[in-house]
Amino acid sequence: MEDVLALVEARLCTAFGEPDARAAVTFLGTDRIEVLRFLDRGGDGDIVRYATLGMSAQPMTDPNAALADPVKGPRSELVLSVRAGLADTDKVLRPLAVLAASPQVEGVVVTPGASLDVGDPLWPGAPFSSVLVAEPGGLVEDLELDEPMDPVRFLPLLPMTSNEAAWKRVNGAQELQERWLTHGTDLRDPLRRSVTLD
């Protein structure tokens, strides 16, 4: 397990540089989940990236499976990117750890297109309590592991307002993402309003 997480952290550092902060959260009956914070100083403003570390230590198991395979199965970590300095987004560390622990706690398999909800604002004043899990491969390349282990996939999280989450349940993830694209929605804006959904 430690070997996998060491490789995962190295891959995150290759993609984002060294983390400028990290926090660890442990829930009863689960492995420790860390959340690493990376600051990306770019031309269009600073972006803060939060990445989980620990979710991929064990493969996710289908809740309907009779037996949990300790080696084979999908492995993932979560990555959230927001614009720095507009909101107290560092408070997202615990909600992110909760989401990363959900495969162990609830037996869910987190896949692209899924909605994850923490039930409370992701950070103080946030108009979002849920996220859409996006396709991996854009920010951080998949991390190949030795056979027969599945690769670790780094899944971007896109915050959704409650209206967007409800609309996505009816129309699907693809339709919501196209709506965001059509309206030029800045998904990294921690204070953004819901996209027009009529």
Short mmCIF file of N, CA, C and O in Angstrom, two decimals, residues 69-116:
data_model
loop_
_atom_site.label_atom_id
_atom_site.label_comp_id
_atom_site.label_asym_id
_atom_site.label_seq_id
_atom_site.Cartn_x
_atom_site.Cartn_y
_atom_site.Cartn_z
N ASP A 69 -11.76 -8.19 -3.93
CA ASP A 69 -10.43 -8.58 -4.41
C ASP A 69 -9.43 -7.57 -3.84
O ASP A 69 -9.56 -6.36 -4.07
N PRO A 70 -8.41 -8.03 -3.09
CA PRO A 70 -7.47 -7.08 -2.48
C PRO A 70 -6.47 -6.47 -3.46
O PRO A 70 -5.74 -5.54 -3.11
N VAL A 71 -6.43 -6.97 -4.70
CA VAL A 71 -5.43 -6.51 -5.66
C VAL A 71 -6.07 -5.87 -6.90
O VAL A 71 -5.75 -4.75 -7.27
N LYS A 72 -6.99 -6.60 -7.54
CA LYS A 72 -7.59 -6.11 -8.79
C LYS A 72 -8.79 -5.23 -8.50
O LYS A 72 -9.47 -5.39 -7.51
N GLY A 73 -9.01 -4.31 -9.43
CA GLY A 73 -10.14 -3.39 -9.29
C GLY A 73 -9.68 -1.97 -9.55
O GLY A 73 -8.49 -1.66 -9.47
N PRO A 74 -10.63 -1.08 -9.89
CA PRO A 74 -10.26 0.31 -10.20
C PRO A 74 -9.69 1.06 -9.00
O PRO A 74 -10.13 0.86 -7.87
N ARG A 75 -8.67 1.87 -9.27
CA ARG A 75 -8.06 2.72 -8.23
C ARG A 75 -8.07 4.16 -8.72
O ARG A 75 -7.76 4.42 -9.89
N SER A 76 -8.39 5.07 -7.83
CA SER A 76 -8.48 6.48 -8.22
C SER A 76 -8.07 7.40 -7.09
O SER A 76 -8.06 7.01 -5.93
N GLU A 77 -7.71 8.62 -7.47
CA GLU A 77 -7.57 9.74 -6.55
C GLU A 77 -8.38 10.89 -7.14
O GLU A 77 -8.69 10.89 -8.35
N LEU A 78 -8.74 11.86 -6.32
CA LEU A 78 -9.59 12.98 -6.73
C LEU A 78 -8.78 14.27 -6.79
O LEU A 78 -7.91 14.50 -5.95
N VAL A 79 -9.08 15.11 -7.79
CA VAL A 79 -8.37 16.38 -7.96
C VAL A 79 -9.40 17.50 -8.16
O VAL A 79 -10.27 17.39 -9.04
N LEU A 80 -9.31 18.53 -7.35
CA LEU A 80 -10.20 19.70 -7.46
C LEU A 80 -9.34 20.92 -7.73
O LEU A 80 -8.37 21.17 -7.02
N SER A 81 -9.72 21.71 -8.75
CA SER A 81 -8.98 22.93 -9.10
C SER A 81 -9.91 24.13 -8.97
O SER A 81 -11.00 24.14 -9.54
N VAL A 82 -9.46 25.15 -8.21
CA VAL A 82 -10.25 26.38 -8.05
C VAL A 82 -9.33 27.60 -8.12
O VAL A 82 -8.13 27.50 -7.86
N ARG A 83 -9.92 28.74 -8.43
CA ARG A 83 -9.14 29.98 -8.45
C ARG A 83 -8.81 30.40 -7.02
O ARG A 83 -9.65 30.36 -6.14
N ALA A 84 -7.56 30.80 -6.82
CA ALA A 84 -7.08 31.15 -5.48
C ALA A 84 -7.55 32.53 -5.07
O ALA A 84 -7.74 33.42 -5.91
N GLY A 85 -7.74 32.71 -3.77
CA GLY A 85 -7.96 34.03 -3.21
C GLY A 85 -9.37 34.57 -3.26
O GLY A 85 -9.62 35.67 -2.78
N LEU A 86 -10.32 33.83 -3.83
CA LEU A 86 -11.69 34.34 -3.95
C LEU A 86 -12.60 33.82 -2.84
O LEU A 86 -13.64 34.41 -2.57
N ALA A 87 -12.22 32.70 -2.22
CA ALA A 87 -13.04 32.11 -1.14
C ALA A 87 -12.11 31.28 -0.26
O ALA A 87 -10.97 30.99 -0.62
N ASP A 88 -12.63 30.89 0.90
CA ASP A 88 -11.83 30.10 1.85
C ASP A 88 -11.88 28.62 1.45
O ASP A 88 -12.41 27.78 2.17
N THR A 89 -11.31 28.33 0.28
CA THR A 89 -11.43 26.98 -0.28
C THR A 89 -10.59 25.95 0.46
O THR A 89 -10.80 24.75 0.27
N ASP A 90 -9.66 26.38 1.32
CA ASP A 90 -8.87 25.40 2.08
C ASP A 90 -9.75 24.57 3.01
O ASP A 90 -9.36 23.48 3.45
N LYS A 91 -10.96 25.06 3.29
CA LYS A 91 -11.89 24.29 4.14
C LYS A 91 -12.46 23.08 3.39
O LYS A 91 -13.21 22.30 3.96
N VAL A 92 -12.10 22.92 2.12
CA VAL A 92 -12.59 21.78 1.33
C VAL A 92 -11.84 20.49 1.68
O VAL A 92 -12.22 19.42 1.24
N LEU A 93 -10.78 20.61 2.49
CA LEU A 93 -9.95 19.43 2.77
C LEU A 93 -10.76 18.29 3.37
O LEU A 93 -10.65 17.14 2.92
N ARG A 94 -11.57 18.58 4.37
CA ARG A 94 -12.35 17.50 5.00
C ARG A 94 -13.40 16.93 4.05
O ARG A 94 -13.51 15.71 3.92
N PRO A 95 -14.23 17.77 3.38
CA PRO A 95 -15.18 17.21 2.42
C PRO A 95 -14.51 16.34 1.34
O PRO A 95 -15.04 15.29 0.97
N LEU A 96 -13.33 16.77 0.87
CA LEU A 96 -12.62 15.97 -0.13
C LEU A 96 -12.20 14.61 0.45
O LEU A 96 -12.32 13.58 -0.22
N ALA A 97 -11.73 14.63 1.69
CA ALA A 97 -11.34 13.37 2.33
C ALA A 97 -12.56 12.46 2.51
O ALA A 97 -12.46 11.24 2.34
N VAL A 98 -13.71 13.06 2.83
CA VAL A 98 -14.95 12.27 2.95
C VAL A 98 -15.27 11.59 1.63
O VAL A 98 -15.60 10.40 1.59
N LEU A 99 -15.17 12.34 0.54
CA LEU A 99 -15.45 11.76 -0.78
C LEU A 99 -14.45 10.66 -1.12
O LEU A 99 -14.82 9.61 -1.67
N ALA A 100 -13.18 10.88 -0.78
CA ALA A 100 -12.14 9.89 -1.09
C ALA A 100 -12.32 8.62 -0.25
O ALA A 100 -11.92 7.53 -0.68
N ALA A 101 -12.92 8.76 0.93
CA ALA A 101 -13.14 7.59 1.79
C ALA A 101 -14.42 6.84 1.43
O ALA A 101 -14.63 5.72 1.91
N SER A 102 -15.27 7.43 0.58
CA SER A 102 -16.58 6.81 0.30
C SER A 102 -16.49 5.39 -0.27
O SER A 102 -17.34 4.57 0.06
N PRO A 103 -15.48 5.04 -1.09
CA PRO A 103 -15.40 3.63 -1.52
C PRO A 103 -15.21 2.66 -0.36
O PRO A 103 -15.79 1.57 -0.36
N GLN A 104 -14.42 3.07 0.65
CA GLN A 104 -14.22 2.21 1.82
C GLN A 104 -15.44 2.21 2.73
O GLN A 104 -15.84 1.17 3.25
N VAL A 105 -16.05 3.38 2.92
CA VAL A 105 -17.15 3.52 3.88
C VAL A 105 -18.46 2.99 3.31
O VAL A 105 -19.19 2.25 3.98
N GLU A 106 -18.75 3.38 2.06
CA GLU A 106 -20.06 3.06 1.48
C GLU A 106 -20.00 1.96 0.43
O GLU A 106 -21.04 1.54 -0.09
N GLY A 107 -18.79 1.53 0.07
CA GLY A 107 -18.68 0.48 -0.94
C GLY A 107 -19.06 0.94 -2.33
O GLY A 107 -19.57 0.17 -3.14
N VAL A 108 -18.85 2.23 -2.63
CA VAL A 108 -19.16 2.73 -3.97
C VAL A 108 -17.91 2.69 -4.85
O VAL A 108 -16.79 2.76 -4.36
N VAL A 109 -18.14 2.56 -6.16
CA VAL A 109 -17.06 2.65 -7.13
C VAL A 109 -17.22 4.00 -7.82
O VAL A 109 -18.24 4.25 -8.48
N VAL A 110 -16.26 4.90 -7.63
CA VAL A 110 -16.33 6.25 -8.19
C VAL A 110 -15.85 6.22 -9.63
O VAL A 110 -14.72 5.81 -9.91
N THR A 111 -16.72 6.64 -10.55
CA THR A 111 -16.41 6.61 -11.98
C THR A 111 -16.76 7.95 -12.62
O THR A 111 -17.59 8.70 -12.09
N PRO A 112 -16.16 8.26 -13.79
CA PRO A 112 -16.52 9.48 -14.50
C PRO A 112 -18.02 9.51 -14.80
O PRO A 112 -18.61 8.49 -15.14
N GLY A 113 -18.61 10.71 -14.63
CA GLY A 113 -20.04 10.87 -14.86
C GLY A 113 -20.85 10.76 -13.58
O GLY A 113 -22.02 11.12 -13.55
N ALA A 114 -20.22 10.29 -12.50
CA ALA A 114 -20.93 10.13 -11.23
C ALA A 114 -21.07 11.48 -10.52
O ALA A 114 -20.27 12.39 -10.74
N SER A 115 -22.08 11.58 -9.67
CA SER A 115 -22.24 12.73 -8.78
C SER A 115 -21.86 12.29 -7.37
O SER A 115 -22.23 11.19 -6.95
N LEU A 116 -21.12 13.13 -6.68
CA LEU A 116 -20.77 12.88 -5.28
C LEU A 116 -21.26 14.07 -4.47
O LEU A 116 -21.02 15.22 -4.85
#
